[in-house]
Each structure stands twice: as structure tokens, then as C-alpha cells.
Coordinates of C-alpha atoms in Angstrom, one line a residue:
M4 CA 0.0 0.0 0.0
F5 CA 1.1 3.6 -0.7
H6 CA 0.7 4.6 3.0
S7 CA 3.1 1.9 4.4
K8 CA 5.4 2.3 1.4
F9 CA 5.7 6.0 1.8
F10 CA 6.3 5.9 5.6
D11 CA 9.1 3.4 5.2
S12 CA 12.1 5.3 6.5
E13 CA 14.0 5.4 3.2
N14 CA 11.1 6.7 1.2
F15 CA 10.2 9.2 4.0
I16 CA 13.8 10.6 4.1
Y17 CA 14.2 10.6 0.3
F18 CA 10.9 12.6 0.1
F19 CA 12.0 15.2 2.6
T20 CA 15.5 15.5 1.3
T21 CA 14.1 16.3 -2.1
A22 CA 11.6 18.8 -0.5
I23 CA 14.5 20.6 1.2
Y24 CA 16.2 21.0 -2.2
L25 CA 13.0 22.4 -3.8
I26 CA 12.4 24.8 -1.0
F27 CA 15.9 26.1 -1.0
F28 CA 16.1 26.7 -4.8
F29 CA 12.6 28.2 -4.9
N30 CA 13.6 30.7 -2.1
L31 CA 16.8 31.5 -4.0
T32 CA 14.9 32.1 -7.2
I33 CA 12.4 34.6 -5.8
N34 CA 15.1 36.0 -3.4
D35 CA 13.1 35.3 -0.3
G36 CA 12.9 32.9 2.7
S37 CA 15.3 31.5 5.2
D38 CA 18.0 29.0 4.3
R39 CA 20.2 28.2 7.3
S40 CA 17.4 26.4 9.2
L41 CA 17.1 24.0 6.2
L42 CA 20.6 22.7 6.8
K43 CA 19.6 21.3 10.2
F44 CA 17.1 19.0 8.4
F45 CA 20.0 17.3 6.6
A46 CA 21.6 16.4 9.9
F47 CA 18.2 15.4 11.4
L48 CA 17.3 13.2 8.4
A49 CA 20.8 11.6 8.3
I50 CA 20.6 10.8 12.1
L51 CA 17.1 9.5 11.7
F52 CA 18.2 7.3 8.9
F53 CA 21.2 6.1 10.9
F54 CA 19.0 4.8 13.7
T55 CA 16.3 3.3 11.5
K56 CA 18.5 1.7 8.8
K57 CA 21.9 1.6 10.5
I58 CA 23.5 3.4 7.6
K59 CA 27.1 4.6 7.6
I60 CA 27.7 8.3 7.8
H61 CA 30.0 8.9 4.9
T62 CA 33.3 10.4 5.9
N63 CA 35.2 11.0 2.6
L64 CA 38.3 13.1 3.2
Y65 CA 37.2 15.6 0.5
F66 CA 34.0 16.4 2.4
I67 CA 35.8 16.8 5.7
L68 CA 38.5 19.2 4.4
I69 CA 36.1 21.3 2.4
T70 CA 33.9 21.9 5.5
I71 CA 36.4 21.9 8.3
T72 CA 39.1 24.1 6.8
P73 CA 36.8 27.2 6.3
F74 CA 35.3 26.6 9.7
L75 CA 38.7 26.7 11.4
F76 CA 40.4 29.4 9.4
I77 CA 37.6 31.7 8.6
S78 CA 34.7 31.3 11.1
L79 CA 36.8 30.6 14.2
N80 CA 39.4 33.1 13.1
E81 CA 36.7 35.8 13.1
I82 CA 35.0 34.6 16.3
I83 CA 38.2 34.1 18.4
I84 CA 41.1 36.1 17.1
N85 CA 39.0 39.2 15.9
K86 CA 36.4 39.0 18.6
N87 CA 37.3 42.3 20.3
I88 CA 36.8 44.3 17.1
I89 CA 33.3 45.9 17.4
P90 CA 31.8 48.1 14.7
S91 CA 31.8 51.8 15.6
N92 CA 28.5 53.6 16.1
Q93 CA 28.7 54.7 12.4
L94 CA 28.8 51.1 11.4
A95 CA 26.3 49.7 13.9
W96 CA 24.1 48.5 11.0
F97 CA 27.0 46.3 9.9
S98 CA 26.9 44.1 13.1
H99 CA 24.2 41.7 11.9
T100 CA 25.8 41.3 8.5
S101 CA 29.2 40.5 10.0
E102 CA 27.6 38.0 12.4
L103 CA 26.0 36.2 9.5
Y104 CA 29.4 36.0 7.8
K105 CA 31.2 34.8 10.9
F106 CA 28.8 31.9 11.6
Q107 CA 28.1 30.7 8.0
F108 CA 30.9 28.2 7.9
I109 CA 29.6 26.7 11.2
Y110 CA 26.2 26.1 9.6
T111 CA 27.9 24.5 6.5
L112 CA 29.2 21.7 8.8
F113 CA 25.7 20.2 8.5
F114 CA 26.6 19.4 4.9
L115 CA 28.8 16.6 6.3
F116 CA 25.5 14.6 6.7
L117 CA 24.4 15.2 3.1
P118 CA 26.5 12.5 1.4
A119 CA 24.9 9.9 3.7
L120 CA 21.4 10.9 2.5
I121 CA 22.3 10.8 -1.1
L122 CA 24.3 7.5 -1.0
N123 CA 21.6 5.7 1.0
T124 CA 18.4 6.8 -0.7
K125 CA 16.9 6.9 -4.2
F126 CA 18.2 10.5 -4.7
C127 CA 20.0 10.4 -8.0
S128 CA 21.3 12.6 -10.8
E129 CA 18.0 12.7 -12.7
V130 CA 16.2 13.9 -9.5
F131 CA 18.8 16.6 -8.9
F132 CA 18.7 17.9 -12.4
K133 CA 14.9 17.9 -12.4
I134 CA 15.1 20.2 -9.4
I135 CA 17.6 22.4 -11.2
N136 CA 15.5 22.5 -14.4
I137 CA 12.4 23.4 -12.4
T138 CA 14.4 26.3 -10.8
V139 CA 15.2 27.6 -14.3
L140 CA 11.6 27.3 -15.3
I141 CA 10.5 29.3 -12.3
S142 CA 13.3 31.9 -12.8
I143 CA 12.4 32.7 -16.4
P144 CA 8.9 34.2 -15.8
F145 CA 10.0 35.7 -12.5
N146 CA 12.9 37.6 -14.1
I147 CA 10.8 38.6 -17.1
Y148 CA 8.4 40.2 -14.6
I149 CA 11.3 41.8 -12.7
N150 CA 12.9 43.2 -15.9
L151 CA 9.6 44.6 -17.3
S152 CA 8.2 45.9 -14.1
S153 CA 11.4 47.9 -13.5
N154 CA 11.7 48.9 -17.1
F155 CA 15.2 47.4 -17.2
D156 CA 16.3 50.0 -14.6
R157 CA 19.2 48.5 -12.7
D158 CA 18.6 50.6 -9.6
L159 CA 15.0 49.3 -9.3
I160 CA 16.1 45.8 -10.1
A161 CA 18.7 46.1 -7.3
K162 CA 16.1 47.1 -4.8
E163 CA 13.9 44.0 -5.7
L164 CA 16.8 41.5 -5.7
N165 CA 19.2 42.9 -3.1
P166 CA 22.0 42.0 -3.3
V167 CA 21.5 41.8 -7.1
I168 CA 25.1 41.0 -7.9
L169 CA 25.1 37.8 -5.8
Y170 CA 21.6 36.9 -7.1
D171 CA 22.8 37.2 -10.7
Y172 CA 25.8 35.0 -10.1
S173 CA 23.8 32.3 -8.4
L174 CA 21.0 32.1 -11.0
I175 CA 23.5 32.1 -13.9
A176 CA 25.5 29.4 -12.2
I177 CA 22.3 27.3 -11.8
S178 CA 21.4 27.9 -15.5
L179 CA 24.8 26.6 -16.5
L180 CA 23.9 23.3 -14.8
T181 CA 20.9 23.0 -17.0
F182 CA 23.1 23.9 -20.0
C183 CA 25.4 21.0 -19.1
Y184 CA 22.3 18.8 -18.8
G185 CA 21.2 19.7 -22.3
F186 CA 24.4 18.4 -23.7
Y187 CA 24.0 15.2 -21.7
K188 CA 20.6 14.4 -23.1
K189 CA 20.5 12.5 -26.4
N190 CA 16.9 13.2 -27.7
K191 CA 15.4 16.4 -29.1
T192 CA 14.4 17.6 -25.6
A193 CA 18.1 18.4 -25.1
Y194 CA 17.6 21.5 -27.3
I195 CA 14.8 22.6 -25.0
F196 CA 17.0 22.5 -21.9
I197 CA 19.8 24.4 -23.7
F198 CA 17.4 27.0 -25.0
L199 CA 15.8 27.5 -21.6
S200 CA 19.2 27.9 -20.0
L201 CA 20.3 30.5 -22.6
I202 CA 17.0 32.4 -22.1
N203 CA 17.5 32.6 -18.4
I204 CA 21.1 33.6 -18.7
L205 CA 20.1 36.4 -21.0
L206 CA 17.3 37.6 -18.6
I207 CA 19.9 37.7 -15.8
C208 CA 22.4 39.5 -17.9
L209 CA 19.8 42.2 -18.5
H210 CA 20.1 43.1 -14.8
G211 CA 23.3 44.8 -15.8
T212 CA 25.8 42.9 -13.5
R213 CA 29.0 43.1 -15.6
G214 CA 30.9 40.6 -13.4
A215 CA 28.3 38.0 -14.2
W216 CA 29.0 38.2 -17.9
L217 CA 32.7 37.5 -17.8
G218 CA 32.6 33.7 -17.0
I219 CA 29.8 32.8 -19.5
P220 CA 31.8 32.4 -22.7
I221 CA 34.6 30.6 -20.7
I222 CA 32.1 28.1 -19.3
F223 CA 30.5 27.6 -22.8
L224 CA 34.0 26.7 -24.0
I225 CA 34.6 24.2 -21.2
V226 CA 31.3 22.5 -21.9
F227 CA 32.1 22.4 -25.6
I228 CA 35.5 20.8 -24.9
I229 CA 33.9 18.1 -22.6
F230 CA 31.1 17.2 -25.0
Y231 CA 32.2 18.3 -28.5
K232 CA 32.7 14.8 -29.9
K233 CA 29.0 13.9 -30.0
N234 CA 27.4 17.3 -29.9
F235 CA 28.8 19.3 -32.8
L236 CA 25.2 20.1 -34.0
K237 CA 24.3 21.4 -30.6
I238 CA 27.3 23.7 -30.6
L239 CA 26.3 25.2 -33.9
T240 CA 22.7 25.6 -32.7
I241 CA 23.9 27.4 -29.5
F242 CA 26.1 29.7 -31.6
G243 CA 23.2 30.6 -33.8
V244 CA 20.7 31.1 -31.0
S245 CA 23.2 33.1 -29.0
L246 CA 23.8 35.5 -32.0
L247 CA 20.0 35.8 -32.4
L248 CA 19.4 36.6 -28.7
I249 CA 22.2 39.2 -28.7
A250 CA 20.7 40.9 -31.8
I251 CA 17.3 41.0 -30.1
V252 CA 18.9 42.6 -26.9
L253 CA 20.7 45.2 -28.9
M254 CA 17.4 46.3 -30.5
I255 CA 16.0 47.1 -27.0
P256 CA 16.2 50.9 -26.5
N257 CA 18.6 51.9 -23.7
N258 CA 19.1 48.2 -22.9
P259 CA 21.1 47.7 -19.7
I260 CA 23.9 45.8 -21.4
Q261 CA 24.8 48.7 -23.6
T262 CA 24.3 51.2 -20.7
R263 CA 26.7 49.2 -18.5
L264 CA 29.3 48.9 -21.3
Q265 CA 29.2 52.7 -21.8
A266 CA 29.6 53.1 -18.1
L267 CA 32.7 50.9 -18.2
K268 CA 34.2 53.0 -21.0
S269 CA 33.5 56.1 -18.9
D270 CA 35.2 54.6 -15.9
E271 CA 38.2 53.7 -17.9
Y272 CA 38.5 57.2 -19.4
N273 CA 38.2 58.8 -15.9
I274 CA 40.9 56.6 -14.5
V275 CA 43.4 56.9 -17.3
H276 CA 42.9 60.6 -18.3
N277 CA 41.5 62.3 -15.2
Q278 CA 43.1 60.1 -12.4
N279 CA 39.6 59.9 -11.0
Y280 CA 39.1 56.6 -9.1
N281 CA 35.6 57.6 -7.8
T282 CA 34.0 55.1 -10.2
S283 CA 32.9 51.5 -10.0
V284 CA 36.1 50.2 -11.5
G285 CA 38.2 52.8 -9.8
T286 CA 36.8 51.9 -6.4
R287 CA 37.6 48.2 -7.0
L288 CA 41.2 49.1 -7.9
S289 CA 41.6 51.2 -4.7
L290 CA 40.1 48.4 -2.6
W291 CA 42.4 45.8 -4.0
E292 CA 45.4 48.0 -3.2
L293 CA 44.1 48.6 0.3
S294 CA 43.7 44.8 0.8
L295 CA 47.3 44.2 0.1
E296 CA 48.3 47.0 2.6
K297 CA 46.1 45.5 5.3
F298 CA 47.4 42.0 4.6
K299 CA 50.9 43.2 5.5
E300 CA 49.6 44.3 9.0
A301 CA 48.5 40.8 9.9
P302 CA 49.7 38.3 7.2
L303 CA 48.8 35.1 9.0
T304 CA 45.3 35.8 10.4
G305 CA 44.2 39.0 8.7
I306 CA 42.7 42.1 10.4
G307 CA 39.1 40.8 10.5
I308 CA 36.0 41.7 8.4
V309 CA 34.8 44.5 10.8
Q310 CA 38.2 46.3 11.0
F311 CA 38.6 46.1 7.2
K312 CA 35.1 47.6 6.8
E313 CA 36.1 50.4 9.3
D314 CA 39.3 51.1 7.3
I315 CA 37.4 51.3 4.0
C316 CA 34.8 53.7 5.4
E317 CA 37.6 55.9 7.0
L318 CA 39.3 56.2 3.6
N319 CA 36.0 57.0 2.0
R320 CA 35.5 59.9 4.5
Q321 CA 38.9 61.1 3.6
G322 CA 37.9 61.1 -0.1
K323 CA 40.5 58.4 -1.0
I324 CA 38.0 55.7 -1.9
G325 CA 34.9 56.4 -3.8
E326 CA 32.5 54.2 -1.8
C327 CA 32.1 53.0 1.8
T328 CA 31.6 49.5 0.6
I329 CA 31.1 46.3 2.6
H330 CA 34.0 44.3 1.1
A331 CA 36.9 44.4 -1.4
H332 CA 34.9 43.2 -4.4
N333 CA 37.2 40.2 -4.9
I334 CA 37.2 36.9 -3.0
F335 CA 41.0 36.6 -2.9
F336 CA 41.8 40.1 -1.9
Q337 CA 39.0 40.2 0.7
I338 CA 40.1 36.9 2.4
L339 CA 43.7 38.0 2.2
A340 CA 43.0 41.2 4.1
T341 CA 40.5 39.8 6.6
Q342 CA 41.7 36.3 7.3
G343 CA 45.3 36.3 6.0
L344 CA 47.2 33.3 4.7
L345 CA 45.1 30.9 6.8
G346 CA 42.0 32.3 5.1
I347 CA 43.5 31.9 1.7
L348 CA 44.3 28.3 2.5
A349 CA 40.7 27.7 3.4
L350 CA 39.5 29.5 0.3
L351 CA 41.8 27.5 -2.0
T352 CA 40.6 24.3 -0.3
L353 CA 37.0 25.3 -0.8
L354 CA 37.5 26.1 -4.5
L355 CA 40.4 23.9 -5.8
L356 CA 39.8 20.7 -3.9
P357 CA 36.4 19.9 -5.3
L358 CA 37.6 21.2 -8.7
Q359 CA 40.5 18.6 -8.5
F360 CA 37.9 15.9 -7.6
F361 CA 35.8 16.6 -10.6
I362 CA 38.7 16.8 -13.1
Q363 CA 40.2 13.6 -11.7
S364 CA 36.8 11.8 -11.8
L365 CA 36.3 13.0 -15.4
R366 CA 39.7 11.6 -16.5
K367 CA 39.2 8.2 -14.8
N368 CA 35.6 7.7 -16.0
S369 CA 35.5 9.5 -19.4
N370 CA 33.4 6.7 -20.9
N371 CA 30.7 7.1 -18.2
E372 CA 28.2 9.6 -19.6
E373 CA 26.5 10.3 -16.3
I374 CA 29.8 11.0 -14.5
R375 CA 30.8 13.2 -17.5
L376 CA 27.6 15.2 -16.9
L377 CA 28.3 15.5 -13.1
C378 CA 31.9 16.5 -13.6
C379 CA 31.0 19.0 -16.3
A380 CA 28.4 20.5 -14.0
G381 CA 30.9 20.7 -11.1
I382 CA 33.8 22.1 -13.1
S383 CA 31.5 24.7 -14.8
F384 CA 29.9 25.7 -11.5
I385 CA 33.2 26.2 -9.6
V386 CA 35.1 27.9 -12.5
Y387 CA 32.2 30.3 -13.0
I388 CA 32.1 31.2 -9.2
I389 CA 35.9 31.8 -9.3
I390 CA 35.6 34.1 -12.3
C391 CA 32.7 36.0 -10.6
G392 CA 34.8 36.2 -7.5
L393 CA 37.4 38.2 -9.3
T394 CA 35.1 41.3 -9.3
D395 CA 33.0 40.6 -6.2
F396 CA 33.0 38.6 -2.9
Y397 CA 30.7 35.6 -3.6
F398 CA 31.0 34.0 -0.2
Y399 CA 29.9 37.1 1.6
A400 CA 26.2 36.1 2.1
P401 CA 25.1 32.8 3.7
R402 CA 22.6 32.0 0.9
Q403 CA 25.3 31.9 -1.8
T404 CA 27.7 30.0 0.5
I405 CA 25.0 27.4 1.1
L406 CA 24.2 27.2 -2.6
Y407 CA 27.9 26.5 -3.3
Y408 CA 28.1 23.7 -0.7
L409 CA 24.8 22.2 -1.7
V410 CA 25.6 22.0 -5.4
I411 CA 29.2 20.8 -5.0
F412 CA 28.5 18.2 -2.3
T413 CA 25.5 16.9 -4.2
L414 CA 27.5 16.4 -7.4
M415 CA 30.4 14.8 -5.6
S416 CA 28.1 12.5 -3.7
L417 CA 26.3 11.5 -6.9
I418 CA 29.6 10.6 -8.6
L419 CA 30.6 8.4 -5.6
K420 CA 27.1 6.8 -5.8
N421 CA 27.6 6.1 -9.5
L422 CA 31.0 4.6 -8.9
Q423 CA 29.6 2.4 -6.0
H424 CA 26.9 1.2 -8.4
E425 CA 29.4 0.3 -11.1
S426 CA 31.7 -1.4 -8.6
S427 CA 28.8 -3.5 -7.2
N428 CA 27.9 -4.6 -10.7
R429 CA 31.5 -5.6 -11.5
L430 CA 31.7 -7.7 -8.4
Q431 CA 28.5 -9.5 -9.2
K432 CA 29.7 -10.2 -12.7
V433 CA 33.0 -11.6 -11.4
S434 CA 31.4 -13.7 -8.8
G435 CA 28.9 -15.1 -11.4
G436 CA 25.9 -13.6 -9.7
E437 CA 23.0 -11.9 -11.5
F438 CA 24.2 -8.7 -13.2
N439 CA 22.2 -5.9 -11.5
N440 CA 22.5 -2.9 -13.8
V441 CA 19.6 -1.0 -12.3
N442 CA 20.1 2.7 -11.8
P443 CA 18.3 4.2 -8.8
C444 CA 16.7 6.7 -11.1
E445 CA 15.2 3.9 -13.2
E446 CA 13.6 2.5 -10.1
I447 CA 12.0 5.8 -9.4
D448 CA 10.7 6.0 -12.9
K449 CA 9.1 2.6 -12.6
E450 CA 7.4 3.5 -9.3
A451 CA 6.0 6.6 -10.9

């Protein structure tokens, strides 16, 4: 019966794990809702599963290092070493924001329970990408509405989607996962997924976040290299559709892409000819220079996020920096100034360790199409975040940090699950047993 089948612990936990994903991505898309409380459910479900099914809590070294290192060298660094740095009265509003930043890598420790849920339930690649594709489908009408209701005015869009820069990075990164999925699919629906991802990327680009544009062609090139042997027609189609979409955008009067490009030229002219750094680009250059100076003051542990903010605003009051901004607009310079070399070690662990995992998995399992998809998605996601981080501080807000961990840990867990499935089938074949080549996603389809 459905009732007894549903309330079996595995089905129950699989259902709620999927629900957590859907809630998080929906909240992310409409830029609303709370996220940190959702992480506790991963731990709760894993512990529940442990006691009901006696599962093993997966302790892969990659997962441990990616969570523990930022916890030790960023969160504990801020909480213990820089605990006496309190915002001045002029920056009292900054207290809540800095507290969220300090504790976010404590909340991400809950992700250590996520692999156990994925490896021991029916949650599989097809389920994950269905959630991603649903997110893109929700994002398209939502961002059409945002763009039209604001008349493509970036200031109005920024009020609706604050912080708009991080929102744009996140939604484009998610769209790139759907883009990878389109190359993985073999039937004609593949073109639908590719087209939907391109449409959503274009809608986000119309918000005018220049830093979000930089990584898109690079990720397209990465995907083409990974899939080019069997997808040459798709590449030609994407090239044609992209040119068509760009032509349509250029026909929009005062479109934000042209406006932002003109602003970039103006910034460059003011910096080169007028020595005026009171611009978007000029402020970033000044902040990066300041970051290196502050790094020299405390090279090992940094000066802390609050002190760095105080220093930025003080220079702004002196007229030396154009904006009293929250951070250095670069993940590497920001971490270097606020958490020093230990923070940089944590950041490189957070970015490069999973990237190495995906590249290595792709090389060793190049003939496995599902692993190719998962590796392509992982590489594309991380490289895009790194490129975005060159002009902004992606890990500043908890929601974006949670998104990063959720996507990366899910993809890594699904690769391990796929390898376990292959290994199990090989052992059965060697031992002369029945060859069980049933993918968990196929079982879900049968039940549906």
C-alpha cells in the first residue's frame, strides 16, 4: 500500500531530502525565505536514517576538508582572534551582516551529513537535475516580470533583488547546470534545456551585472570541450541562438547591457585621463590596493572583516576611496586582508579541492556519460564562481555559500554513488551472480 510504502524510513527521508532542495532553490529564485534552518534538516534526516536503517555516515576526506578548513580558518578566526573588534556607532548596522558572515561556515558543517542521505536513498542525478530545471523554469517568468516591471532600470532591479550581484551570479550558475544537462541528453528535448538555460542567462544578464558576464563564454568553451565529440550540431545551434538573442537585446532601446558597457568605458576614461578613481572600476582598484596593505599588517590571520570595513569607510570619509563598501569586491583580496594566509588556504581548499575531484573523476571515467555530466556541471559551476569572485565577494552572504556547498556536495556524492553502483555490478559479474545494472533513477521512474 502507498501509505506503508511512503512511511518506510528510506522513502520518507528521500521525500523530505528532495523537498529541502526544492524549498531552497525556490527561495533562492524569488530571493526570499530563510536558508540556514534548512541545513539542520540534513543532519536530522541523516541521524534518523542512521538509527532506523543503521546506515554509515560517509566520511570521505574531501567532504571533511572542504567543510572543516573554512570553519577553522575563517569562522573561528573571526570569532576568536578578531572577537574584540566591534563596529563603531557609524557602522552599527553592519553588526548583523558581520555576524552572519562569521557563523556561516559553522552552519555548513551540517553538509557533512548530506552524502549519507544521497548515498543511501533513491536521490540520484536525474532527480537533482529535475530540481535544477524546475528552478530555471521558475526563474524565467520571475525575471521577465522583474525586468519589465522595473523597465530594465538597474537601480530598481537592485532594490527588488538585493544583493542583485550575488543573485545574478547564483542564477546564472544554476542555469549553467541546465546547460550541461542539455548536452548530456540525447533526444530532441536536449535543445529545449539548452534554449531555456540560454534564455534565463540572457534575462539575468539584462540586470546589468557586468561581473556575471565574464565567465559565461569561458564556461561555454569548457562544456564544448567536454562534450564536443558527440554534440557538434548542438554547438552550432547554440552559436546561432546566441547570436539571435544578442541581436534582439541590442534592439531594445537603452538596454542595460549597452548602458553598462558605456559606463565601463566612462570609468576607464576617468581613471586613465583624469586620475579619477571615484567610479565602479576605480573603487575596486583602490580596494584591492588597500587589501594588500592590510594583509601586511596581519599576514597570518588578517585584520578581520569588521576592522577592514572600518578602514574602507575611513578612507571614504577622507575622499581616498569612492564608496564606503562592505568588502573588497574580490574573494581573494577580501580573504587575504580579513583572514590572511590561513583564510587563503581555506578559500583554496574550498575552491580547488572539489575542482580537482571533478577533473580527476572525469579523466578516470571518461566513458561514463552520467559521470561526465556531473563532472562537467561541477567544473563549470566552480570555475564560474571563481571568475565571478574576481570582481566581487561571492561568499559574503550565507545563501550563496549554502548554494555552493549544496551543489558541490550533491554532485560529488552522486559521482561516488555512481561509482559504487558500477563497482557493485562488476563484483556481481566476477562472482557469477546476477548482473544488476539497475540505476536508482530507473527504479523511481518505474514506481512513478
